[in-house]
Amino acid sequence: MGVTARKEREKLELRNQILEVATELFLKEGFDKTSIRNIAEKIEYSPATIYLYFKDKNEIFRAIHDKGFDIFFGKLSESQKIENPYMRLRRMGDLYLEFAFEHREFYDLMFVMRAPVEARNEEGNIDWLCGMRSFKLLQATITECMEKGYMKKMDLDVATVTISSLMHGMASLYIRERLVMYDQNILPYLFRDAMDNIMQAFKASPMTSSFTEN
Amino acid sequence: MGVTARKEREKLELRNQILEVATELFLKEGFDKTSIRNIAEKIEYSPATIYLYFKDKNEIFRAIHDKGFDIFFGKLSESQKIENPYMRLRRMGDLYLEFAFEHREFYDLMFVMRAPVEARNEEGNIDWLCGMRSFKLLQATITECMEKGYMKKMDLDVATVTISSLMHGMASLYIRERLVMYDQNILPYLFRDAMDNIMQAFKASPMTSSFTEN
DNA sequence: AAATTTATTGAACAATGTTCATAAAAATCA
DNA sequence: TGATTTTTATGAACATTGTTCAATAAATTT
């Protein structure tokens, strides 16, 4: 009989409800002000119940963290319709910052907060998959740029770390309010120029492009 | 009589002791695990006493934050003996990362955590001075690089934001464990190459150097 | 020696994450 | 259907947190 199937469905439903409410509260109030009791009240269950579906608070935020990476990947993927890998890479930069500005809390959870990392370390699992998808997309685009002669050839890891560090640096300095000495309205323009600069730096110099090499 | 002077001295002494103990605990255990009661116990006073010397926990960490910037400035200043501004700038990058690696907790407090920022916002004061000193040093060095023809001329804010974002991106991604996909031992080399890359990008192209322009 | 100012604290408050024995509900078995 | 077992939910408690405030103790001034 399908009774166990139904129970499993119900169990998943409640789990998802917890996640939904937790996400809502988190995006509205932030991590610290989202308490287990808060979530419990909203789903009309006792606080203890939540611990039947999640090991601890960190695990809840680990799950939200994963959701954030889904949205992030979706956003980055918007660039994939662009044929030219160099233009595509540049577009990915814009989309990255768009995501950070539009979903600050998500961004913070995904790239700054300690909570989801702590949860991962306890699980002992290697499911980096969430973030890895986006990471691989970046790597693939960079590789394509180099292969097709749009970018000068260099170590893939160096290029990847350079680009993602610059992107994360801008996003996180902004989100964590370490750029208050600047007019907040011009920051997007500064960031744009910074991206242009680094793209320029990686651009293949005419003499070493694939057209002359291959 | 010098009684009030002595009292003020004593008051300052206890304040400093609180700060010392708080710093020690913070560097050893981190922010969350450094509780007011913990500090109180170590200085052999009641928890309530601490509130006679600091408005709240954030204010304590705001003070530690400032101390961190002192050390940071001292570290960056080691570069000042280098005459050539371009080499000096490059050296500042190394020193920046050295600081981040050697004093993770300080770095985190200074550039990532929300606590000191919250304290600042409540104070309503503009005493960014701590961080500003280092910031100005970076700006001055970049300016000198451009003026003396070592770096191509560009908007100072763009150059500053680009460089500091890259630096902070690397440091914070590392400290907050977002680069676990890389062998942690090679990270310093990746970072070094990233810095070299960006320096190269900013280097004056021979045709636009000051030697041809001036 | 008394009055006043300053410094300190114990006890309490409200909130947090988390656990666990108990109770309720549901599914299975006789 | 009625009894048993398994699953699900909870109330109450624990330890801990930051913070406040009326009370005490200490030091200084009168």
Short mmCIF file of C-alpha atoms (C1' of nucleotides) in Angstrom, two decimals:
data_model
loop_
_atom_site.label_atom_id
_atom_site.label_comp_id
_atom_site.label_asym_id
_atom_site.label_seq_id
_atom_site.Cartn_x
_atom_site.Cartn_y
_atom_site.Cartn_z
CA MET A 1 0.00 0.00 0.00
CA GLY A 2 1.13 3.56 -0.65
CA VAL A 3 0.98 4.57 2.95
CA THR A 4 4.71 4.86 3.40
CA ALA A 5 4.90 6.86 0.20
CA ARG A 6 2.34 9.29 1.51
CA LYS A 7 4.11 9.62 4.83
CA GLU A 8 7.33 10.36 3.11
CA ARG A 9 5.58 12.97 1.04
CA GLU A 10 4.13 14.54 4.15
CA LYS A 11 7.46 14.52 5.84
CA LEU A 12 9.03 16.25 2.88
CA GLU A 13 6.20 18.75 2.80
CA LEU A 14 6.77 19.84 6.37
CA ARG A 15 10.48 19.99 5.77
CA ASN A 16 9.93 22.25 2.82
CA GLN A 17 7.54 24.39 4.79
CA ILE A 18 10.16 24.87 7.47
CA LEU A 19 12.64 25.81 4.79
CA GLU A 20 10.24 28.24 3.16
CA VAL A 21 9.42 30.02 6.39
CA ALA A 22 13.05 30.02 7.45
CA THR A 23 14.06 31.54 4.13
CA GLU A 24 11.37 34.18 4.36
CA LEU A 25 12.38 35.18 7.86
CA PHE A 26 16.05 35.05 7.00
CA LEU A 27 15.73 37.30 3.98
CA LYS A 28 13.62 39.75 5.95
CA GLU A 29 15.35 39.76 9.32
CA GLY A 30 18.77 38.26 8.78
CA PHE A 31 20.42 35.23 10.29
CA ASP A 32 20.64 36.15 13.95
CA LYS A 33 17.08 37.32 14.24
CA THR A 34 15.73 34.18 12.67
CA SER A 35 15.29 31.91 15.66
CA ILE A 36 14.07 28.35 15.83
CA ARG A 37 11.18 29.52 17.97
CA ASN A 38 10.33 32.12 15.36
CA ILE A 39 10.19 29.55 12.62
CA ALA A 40 8.24 27.15 14.82
CA GLU A 41 5.60 29.73 15.59
CA LYS A 42 5.08 30.51 11.93
CA ILE A 43 4.57 26.90 10.92
CA GLU A 44 2.45 26.32 14.04
CA TYR A 45 4.58 23.54 15.41
CA SER A 46 6.62 23.28 18.56
CA PRO A 47 10.29 24.29 18.37
CA ALA A 48 11.33 20.75 19.17
CA THR A 49 9.61 19.49 16.03
CA ILE A 50 12.05 21.34 13.84
CA TYR A 51 14.81 19.16 15.21
CA LEU A 52 13.08 16.14 13.71
CA TYR A 53 13.69 17.59 10.26
CA PHE A 54 16.99 19.37 10.70
CA LYS A 55 19.94 18.51 12.86
CA ASP A 56 20.46 22.10 13.89
CA LYS A 57 20.08 25.67 12.91
CA ASN A 58 23.17 25.55 10.76
CA GLU A 59 21.72 22.72 8.73
CA ILE A 60 18.67 24.82 7.94
CA PHE A 61 20.87 27.59 6.70
CA ARG A 62 22.98 25.14 4.83
CA ALA A 63 19.84 24.20 2.90
CA ILE A 64 18.98 27.84 2.22
CA HIS A 65 22.57 28.32 1.16
CA ASP A 66 22.05 25.63 -1.46
CA LYS A 67 18.86 27.26 -2.67
CA GLY A 68 20.77 30.50 -3.07
CA PHE A 69 23.31 28.79 -5.27
CA ASP A 70 20.51 27.53 -7.48
CA ILE A 71 19.27 31.05 -8.03
CA PHE A 72 22.83 32.20 -8.51
CA PHE A 73 23.48 29.58 -11.14
CA GLY A 74 20.27 30.51 -12.91
CA LYS A 75 21.35 34.11 -12.96
CA LEU A 76 24.83 33.35 -14.27
CA SER A 77 23.36 31.10 -16.93
CA GLU A 78 21.62 34.04 -18.52
CA SER A 79 25.02 34.78 -20.03
CA GLN A 80 25.15 31.51 -21.92
CA LYS A 81 23.22 32.78 -24.89
CA ILE A 82 26.14 35.01 -25.75
CA GLU A 83 28.30 33.31 -28.33
CA ASN A 84 31.54 35.21 -27.87
CA PRO A 85 33.15 33.78 -24.72
CA TYR A 86 34.93 37.00 -23.91
CA MET A 87 31.72 39.01 -24.01
CA ARG A 88 30.02 36.19 -22.14
CA LEU A 89 32.61 36.29 -19.38
CA ARG A 90 32.20 40.02 -19.10
CA ARG A 91 28.44 39.58 -18.88
CA MET A 92 28.89 37.02 -16.12
CA GLY A 93 30.63 39.70 -14.13
CA ASP A 94 27.63 42.00 -14.41
CA LEU A 95 25.26 39.22 -13.49
CA TYR A 96 27.39 38.31 -10.49
CA LEU A 97 27.12 41.82 -9.11
CA GLU A 98 23.44 42.02 -9.99
CA PHE A 99 22.87 38.94 -7.91
CA ALA A 100 24.87 40.33 -5.02
CA PHE A 101 22.98 43.62 -5.06
CA GLU A 102 19.55 42.08 -5.51
CA HIS A 103 20.00 39.22 -3.03
CA ARG A 104 22.37 40.57 -0.44
CA GLU A 105 21.27 38.17 2.26
CA PHE A 106 21.61 35.19 -0.02
CA TYR A 107 25.00 36.37 -1.16
CA ASP A 108 26.13 36.86 2.38
CA LEU A 109 25.02 33.40 3.38
CA MET A 110 26.63 31.80 0.38
CA PHE A 111 29.97 33.54 0.36
CA VAL A 112 30.54 35.12 3.75
CA MET A 113 28.70 33.56 6.67
CA ARG A 114 30.19 30.77 8.69
CA ALA A 115 26.96 28.91 9.43
CA PRO A 116 26.64 26.85 6.24
CA VAL A 117 30.33 25.98 6.27
CA GLU A 118 30.08 24.70 9.81
CA ALA A 119 27.16 22.54 8.79
CA ARG A 120 29.12 21.14 5.89
CA ASN A 121 32.11 20.33 8.03
CA GLU A 122 29.94 18.38 10.43
CA GLU A 123 28.26 16.41 7.69
CA GLY A 124 31.64 15.38 6.41
CA ASN A 125 30.18 15.21 2.95
CA ILE A 126 31.67 16.60 -0.19
CA ASP A 127 28.52 18.06 -1.65
CA TRP A 128 30.03 21.24 -2.89
CA LEU A 129 27.97 20.57 -5.95
CA CYS A 130 25.78 23.62 -5.44
CA GLY A 131 28.58 26.13 -5.72
CA MET A 132 30.65 23.93 -7.96
CA ARG A 133 28.25 24.21 -10.85
CA SER A 134 28.76 27.96 -11.02
CA PHE A 135 32.46 27.61 -10.42
CA LYS A 136 32.82 25.18 -13.30
CA LEU A 137 30.84 27.50 -15.53
CA LEU A 138 33.29 30.28 -14.82
CA GLN A 139 36.25 28.00 -15.38
CA ALA A 140 34.82 26.71 -18.65
CA THR A 141 34.22 30.21 -19.93
CA ILE A 142 37.72 31.32 -19.05
CA THR A 143 39.15 28.23 -20.70
CA GLU A 144 37.14 28.91 -23.83
CA CYS A 145 38.39 32.49 -23.87
CA MET A 146 41.95 31.29 -23.77
CA GLU A 147 41.47 28.52 -26.29
CA LYS A 148 39.80 30.75 -28.80
CA GLY A 149 42.43 33.42 -28.45
CA TYR A 150 40.41 36.07 -26.69
CA MET A 151 42.44 35.89 -23.54
CA LYS A 152 46.14 35.49 -23.13
CA LYS A 153 47.10 31.99 -22.12
CA MET A 154 47.85 31.58 -18.49
CA ASP A 155 47.27 29.22 -15.62
CA LEU A 156 43.56 28.50 -15.34
CA ASP A 157 43.58 28.52 -11.54
CA VAL A 158 45.31 31.86 -11.41
CA ALA A 159 42.83 33.42 -13.81
CA THR A 160 39.87 31.93 -11.98
CA VAL A 161 41.05 32.99 -8.54
CA THR A 162 41.88 36.46 -9.76
CA ILE A 163 38.49 37.04 -11.30
CA SER A 164 36.43 35.51 -8.53
CA SER A 165 38.44 37.29 -5.85
CA LEU A 166 37.88 40.64 -7.51
CA MET A 167 34.17 39.94 -7.87
CA HIS A 168 33.78 38.72 -4.33
CA GLY A 169 35.88 41.52 -2.97
CA MET A 170 33.66 44.16 -4.48
CA ALA A 171 30.43 42.42 -3.54
CA SER A 172 31.38 41.64 0.04
CA LEU A 173 33.04 44.97 0.81
CA TYR A 174 29.85 46.59 -0.34
CA ILE A 175 27.49 44.28 1.52
CA ARG A 176 29.47 44.40 4.74
CA GLU A 177 29.64 48.17 4.58
CA ARG A 178 33.36 48.62 4.12
CA LEU A 179 33.03 51.08 1.28
CA VAL A 180 31.11 53.80 3.10
CA MET A 181 33.78 56.34 2.19
CA TYR A 182 32.39 56.27 -1.34
CA ASP A 183 29.14 57.68 -2.57
CA GLN A 184 27.07 54.52 -2.68
CA ASN A 185 25.46 55.58 -5.94
CA ILE A 186 28.67 55.58 -7.90
CA LEU A 187 29.83 52.19 -6.64
CA PRO A 188 28.20 50.30 -9.52
CA TYR A 189 30.18 52.45 -11.95
CA LEU A 190 33.41 51.91 -10.07
CA PHE A 191 32.75 48.18 -10.07
CA ARG A 192 32.02 48.19 -13.75
CA ASP A 193 35.30 49.95 -14.50
CA ALA A 194 37.15 47.55 -12.23
CA MET A 195 35.76 44.64 -14.21
CA ASP A 196 36.64 46.29 -17.49
CA ASN A 197 40.14 46.83 -16.24
CA ILE A 198 40.72 43.25 -15.34
CA MET A 199 39.19 42.02 -18.57
CA GLN A 200 41.53 44.31 -20.42
CA ALA A 201 44.42 42.87 -18.46
CA PHE A 202 43.55 39.36 -19.51
CA LYS A 203 42.92 40.25 -23.10
CA ALA A 204 45.23 38.58 -25.52
CA SER A 205 47.86 40.93 -26.78
CA PRO A 206 47.73 40.89 -30.60
CA MET A 207 51.08 39.14 -30.89
CA THR A 208 50.16 36.16 -28.75
CA SER A 209 46.60 35.57 -29.92
CA SER A 210 45.66 32.21 -31.28
CA PHE A 211 45.46 33.65 -34.77
CA THR A 212 49.18 34.14 -34.81
CA GLU A 213 50.03 31.11 -32.75
CA ASN A 214 47.95 28.40 -34.37
CA MET B 1 45.13 67.36 44.71
CA GLY B 2 45.86 64.68 42.12
CA VAL B 3 43.14 62.37 43.30
CA THR B 4 40.92 62.81 40.26
CA ALA B 5 43.92 62.27 38.04
CA ARG B 6 44.65 59.00 39.77
CA LYS B 7 41.06 57.89 39.52
CA GLU B 8 41.00 58.61 35.84
CA ARG B 9 44.19 56.65 35.47
CA GLU B 10 42.68 53.74 37.34
CA LYS B 11 39.55 53.89 35.27
CA LEU B 12 41.60 53.80 32.11
CA GLU B 13 43.62 50.95 33.48
CA LEU B 14 40.60 48.76 34.04
CA ARG B 15 39.25 49.69 30.65
CA ASN B 16 42.50 48.60 29.08
CA GLN B 17 42.50 45.41 31.06
CA ILE B 18 39.04 44.59 29.79
CA LEU B 19 40.24 45.27 26.29
CA GLU B 20 43.31 43.14 26.73
CA VAL B 21 41.42 40.17 28.06
CA ALA B 22 38.70 40.60 25.46
CA THR B 23 41.30 40.66 22.71
CA GLU B 24 43.03 37.60 24.07
CA LEU B 25 39.80 35.63 24.29
CA PHE B 26 38.65 36.89 20.92
CA LEU B 27 41.82 35.88 19.15
CA LYS B 28 41.76 32.48 20.78
CA GLU B 29 38.08 31.62 20.71
CA GLY B 30 36.48 33.95 18.19
CA PHE B 31 33.73 36.49 18.53
CA ASP B 32 30.76 34.34 19.50
CA LYS B 33 32.57 32.39 22.15
CA THR B 34 33.90 35.50 23.82
CA SER B 35 31.12 36.36 26.25
CA ILE B 36 30.82 39.25 28.64
CA ARG B 37 30.74 36.78 31.50
CA ASN B 38 33.90 35.19 30.19
CA ILE B 39 35.71 38.47 30.13
CA ALA B 40 34.36 39.41 33.55
CA GLU B 41 35.59 36.21 35.09
CA LYS B 42 39.10 36.72 33.76
CA ILE B 43 39.42 40.23 35.12
CA GLU B 44 37.78 39.13 38.37
CA TYR B 45 34.93 41.62 38.19
CA SER B 46 31.23 41.15 37.87
CA PRO B 47 29.76 41.15 34.36
CA ALA B 48 27.81 44.30 35.15
CA THR B 49 31.04 46.18 35.77
CA ILE B 50 32.02 45.86 32.15
CA TYR B 51 29.03 47.95 31.19
CA LEU B 52 30.49 50.83 33.16
CA TYR B 53 33.37 50.91 30.73
CA PHE B 54 31.72 49.90 27.47
CA LYS B 55 28.25 50.56 26.19
CA ASP B 56 27.87 47.05 24.88
CA LYS B 57 29.65 44.08 23.44
CA ASN B 58 29.88 45.67 20.03
CA GLU B 59 31.69 48.65 21.45
CA ILE B 60 34.34 46.36 22.89
CA PHE B 61 34.88 44.80 19.54
CA ARG B 62 34.84 48.16 17.92
CA ALA B 63 37.83 49.03 20.10
CA ILE B 64 39.62 45.80 19.20
CA HIS B 65 38.82 46.52 15.58
CA ASP B 66 40.68 49.83 15.93
CA LYS B 67 43.65 48.10 17.51
CA GLY B 68 43.71 45.73 14.57
CA PHE B 69 43.92 48.64 12.18
CA ASP B 70 46.90 49.97 14.09
CA ILE B 71 48.75 46.72 13.63
CA PHE B 72 47.62 46.62 10.02
CA PHE B 73 48.92 50.11 9.37
CA GLY B 74 52.19 49.21 11.00
CA LYS B 75 52.52 46.19 8.75
CA LEU B 76 51.70 48.11 5.58
CA SER B 77 54.16 50.80 6.57
CA GLU B 78 57.01 48.34 6.31
CA SER B 79 56.74 48.96 2.58
CA GLN B 80 57.54 52.64 2.89
CA LYS B 81 61.27 52.14 2.84
CA ILE B 82 61.01 51.08 -0.76
CA GLU B 83 61.73 54.03 -3.00
CA ASN B 84 60.15 52.86 -6.21
CA PRO B 85 56.38 53.36 -5.78
CA TYR B 86 55.51 50.53 -8.13
CA MET B 87 57.64 48.06 -6.19
CA ARG B 88 56.31 49.55 -3.00
CA LEU B 89 52.73 49.02 -4.09
CA ARG B 90 53.51 45.46 -4.97
CA ARG B 91 55.11 44.96 -1.58
CA MET B 92 52.01 46.36 0.10
CA GLY B 93 50.04 43.59 -1.53
CA ASP B 94 52.29 40.97 0.01
CA LEU B 95 52.10 42.64 3.39
CA TYR B 96 48.33 42.82 3.16
CA LEU B 97 48.07 39.09 2.67
CA GLU B 98 50.71 38.42 5.31
CA PHE B 99 48.57 40.31 7.77
CA ALA B 100 45.44 38.44 6.75
CA PHE B 101 47.14 35.08 7.11
CA GLU B 102 48.90 35.89 10.37
CA HIS B 103 46.02 37.65 12.05
CA ARG B 104 42.92 36.00 10.62
CA GLU B 105 40.68 36.95 13.51
CA PHE B 106 41.76 40.55 13.40
CA TYR B 107 41.28 40.65 9.66
CA ASP B 108 37.87 39.15 9.97
CA LEU B 109 36.83 41.67 12.57
CA MET B 110 38.20 44.57 10.59
CA PHE B 111 36.91 43.72 7.15
CA VAL B 112 34.13 41.19 7.46
CA MET B 113 32.27 41.12 10.77
CA ARG B 114 29.23 43.23 11.36
CA ALA B 115 29.82 43.93 15.06
CA PRO B 116 32.20 46.89 14.79
CA VAL B 117 30.14 48.47 12.03
CA GLU B 118 27.02 48.27 14.15
CA ALA B 119 28.87 49.96 16.97
CA ARG B 120 30.00 52.72 14.65
CA ASN B 121 26.53 53.32 13.32
CA GLU B 122 25.20 53.72 16.84
CA GLU B 123 27.91 56.14 17.82
CA GLY B 124 27.03 58.28 14.85
CA ASN B 125 30.60 59.41 14.71
CA ILE B 126 32.78 59.63 11.67
CA ASP B 127 35.89 58.14 13.18
CA TRP B 128 36.89 56.05 10.27
CA LEU B 129 40.34 57.33 11.01
CA CYS B 130 41.66 53.91 11.94
CA GLY B 131 41.06 52.36 8.55
CA MET B 132 41.42 55.60 6.71
CA ARG B 133 45.10 55.89 7.44
CA SER B 134 45.81 52.68 5.58
CA PHE B 135 43.38 53.57 2.86
CA LYS B 136 45.09 56.90 2.27
CA LEU B 137 48.45 55.19 2.18
CA LEU B 138 47.24 52.94 -0.60
CA GLN B 139 45.75 55.86 -2.48
CA ALA B 140 48.91 57.91 -2.13
CA THR B 141 51.04 55.08 -3.42
CA ILE B 142 48.80 54.52 -6.41
CA THR B 143 48.79 58.23 -7.15
CA GLU B 144 52.56 58.30 -6.99
CA CYS B 145 52.74 55.35 -9.35
CA MET B 146 50.62 57.18 -11.88
CA GLU B 147 52.37 60.50 -11.48
CA LYS B 148 55.80 59.01 -11.90
CA GLY B 149 54.75 57.07 -14.94
CA TYR B 150 54.89 53.56 -13.51
CA MET B 151 51.18 53.03 -13.85
CA LYS B 152 48.92 54.06 -16.64
CA LYS B 153 46.85 57.07 -15.76
CA MET B 154 43.32 56.27 -14.76
CA ASP B 155 40.69 57.25 -12.26
CA LEU B 156 42.16 56.98 -8.76
CA ASP B 157 38.97 55.59 -7.25
CA VAL B 158 38.72 52.89 -9.87
CA ALA B 159 42.31 51.83 -9.34
CA THR B 160 41.93 51.86 -5.56
CA VAL B 161 38.70 49.90 -5.54
CA THR B 162 40.06 47.39 -8.01
CA ILE B 163 43.17 46.71 -6.01
CA SER B 164 41.55 46.61 -2.60
CA SER B 165 38.70 44.46 -3.84
CA LEU B 166 41.08 41.92 -5.27
CA MET B 167 43.08 41.86 -2.05
CA HIS B 168 40.06 41.59 0.17
CA GLY B 169 38.47 39.02 -2.07
CA MET B 170 41.44 36.70 -1.79
CA ALA B 171 41.87 37.22 1.93
CA SER B 172 38.23 36.82 2.86
CA LEU B 173 37.49 33.91 0.56
CA TYR B 174 40.39 32.15 2.20
CA ILE B 175 39.52 33.05 5.77
CA ARG B 176 35.87 32.19 5.37
CA GLU B 177 36.74 28.87 3.76
CA ARG B 178 35.35 29.46 0.31
CA LEU B 179 38.43 28.20 -1.46
CA VAL B 180 38.44 24.66 -0.13
CA MET B 181 38.44 23.29 -3.64
CA TYR B 182 42.07 24.32 -3.89
CA ASP B 183 45.03 22.77 -2.17
CA GLN B 184 45.47 25.24 0.68
CA ASN B 185 49.24 25.11 0.32
CA ILE B 186 49.29 26.52 -3.18
CA LEU B 187 46.91 29.37 -2.39
CA PRO B 188 49.73 31.78 -1.52
CA TYR B 189 51.25 31.16 -4.93
CA LEU B 190 47.93 31.68 -6.68
CA PHE B 191 47.44 34.90 -4.77
CA ARG B 192 50.90 36.09 -5.67
CA ASP B 193 50.26 35.47 -9.34
CA ALA B 194 46.91 37.21 -9.11
CA MET B 195 48.62 40.28 -7.67
CA ASP B 196 51.30 40.17 -10.35
CA ASN B 197 48.62 39.99 -12.99
CA ILE B 198 46.79 43.03 -11.79
CA MET B 199 49.99 44.98 -11.37
CA GLN B 200 50.87 44.09 -14.91
CA ALA B 201 47.47 45.30 -16.01
CA PHE B 202 48.02 48.67 -14.43
CA LYS B 203 51.54 49.03 -15.69
CA ALA B 204 52.05 51.93 -17.99
CA SER B 205 52.32 50.81 -21.58
CA PRO B 206 55.61 52.10 -22.95
CA MET B 207 53.90 54.59 -25.24
CA THR B 208 52.01 56.34 -22.49
CA SER B 209 54.65 56.40 -19.82
CA SER B 210 55.68 59.69 -18.31
CA PHE B 211 58.96 59.49 -20.10
CA THR B 212 57.26 59.96 -23.42
CA GLU B 213 54.51 62.17 -22.16
CA ASN B 214 56.35 64.69 -20.06
"C1'" DA C 1 32.18 61.82 61.82
"C1'" DA C 2 28.56 62.69 58.44
"C1'" DA C 3 27.19 63.44 53.80
"C1'" DT C 4 27.91 62.80 49.15
"C1'" DT C 5 29.69 61.07 45.14
"C1'" DT C 6 31.60 57.13 42.65
"C1'" DA C 7 32.23 52.26 41.79
"C1'" DT C 8 30.56 47.60 42.06
"C1'" DT C 9 27.49 43.87 42.05
"C1'" DG C 10 23.64 40.21 42.67
"C1'" DA C 11 19.70 39.15 40.93
"C1'" DA C 12 16.65 39.31 37.43
"C1'" DC C 13 14.81 39.54 32.46
"C1'" DA C 14 14.09 38.04 28.06
"C1'" DA C 15 15.91 35.48 24.48
"C1'" DT C 16 18.72 31.94 22.40
"C1'" DG C 17 19.84 26.73 20.67
"C1'" DT C 18 19.17 22.23 22.07
"C1'" DT C 19 17.68 17.85 24.46
"C1'" DC C 20 14.68 14.27 26.22
"C1'" DA C 21 11.14 11.94 28.68
"C1'" DT C 22 6.43 11.93 27.93
"C1'" DA C 23 2.22 12.16 25.29
"C1'" DA C 24 -0.52 11.90 21.09
"C1'" DA C 25 -1.36 10.00 16.64
"C1'" DA C 26 -1.01 6.69 13.07
"C1'" DA C 27 -0.07 2.29 11.17
"C1'" DT C 28 0.25 -2.57 11.81
"C1'" DC C 29 -1.08 -6.80 13.63
"C1'" DA C 30 -4.24 -10.23 15.92
"C1'" DT D 1 -12.72 -4.14 15.91
"C1'" DG D 2 -9.20 -3.96 19.73
"C1'" DA D 3 -4.41 -4.32 21.13
"C1'" DT D 4 0.47 -3.38 19.84
"C1'" DT D 5 3.99 -1.23 17.87
"C1'" DT D 6 5.99 2.49 15.35
"C1'" DT D 7 6.09 7.20 14.08
"C1'" DT D 8 5.51 12.03 15.15
"C1'" DA D 9 5.00 15.90 18.22
"C1'" DT D 10 5.62 18.50 22.37
"C1'" DG D 11 6.27 20.68 27.21
"C1'" DA D 12 9.41 21.46 30.17
"C1'" DA D 13 13.88 21.95 31.27
"C1'" DC D 14 19.03 23.22 30.70
"C1'" DA D 15 22.74 26.00 29.92
"C1'" DT D 16 24.04 30.15 27.94
"C1'" DT D 17 23.71 34.63 26.08
"C1'" DG D 18 23.56 40.26 26.39
"C1'" DT D 19 21.79 43.63 29.23
"C1'" DT D 20 19.57 46.40 33.06
"C1'" DC D 21 18.86 48.26 37.66
"C1'" DA D 22 17.98 48.68 42.41
"C1'" DA D 23 20.94 47.62 46.18
"C1'" DT D 24 25.31 47.78 48.34
"C1'" DA D 25 30.15 48.96 49.16
"C1'" DA D 26 33.96 52.06 48.76
"C1'" DA D 27 36.13 56.25 48.37
"C1'" DT D 28 36.10 61.29 48.53
"C1'" DT D 29 34.53 65.62 50.12
"C1'" DT D 30 32.42 68.46 53.50
#
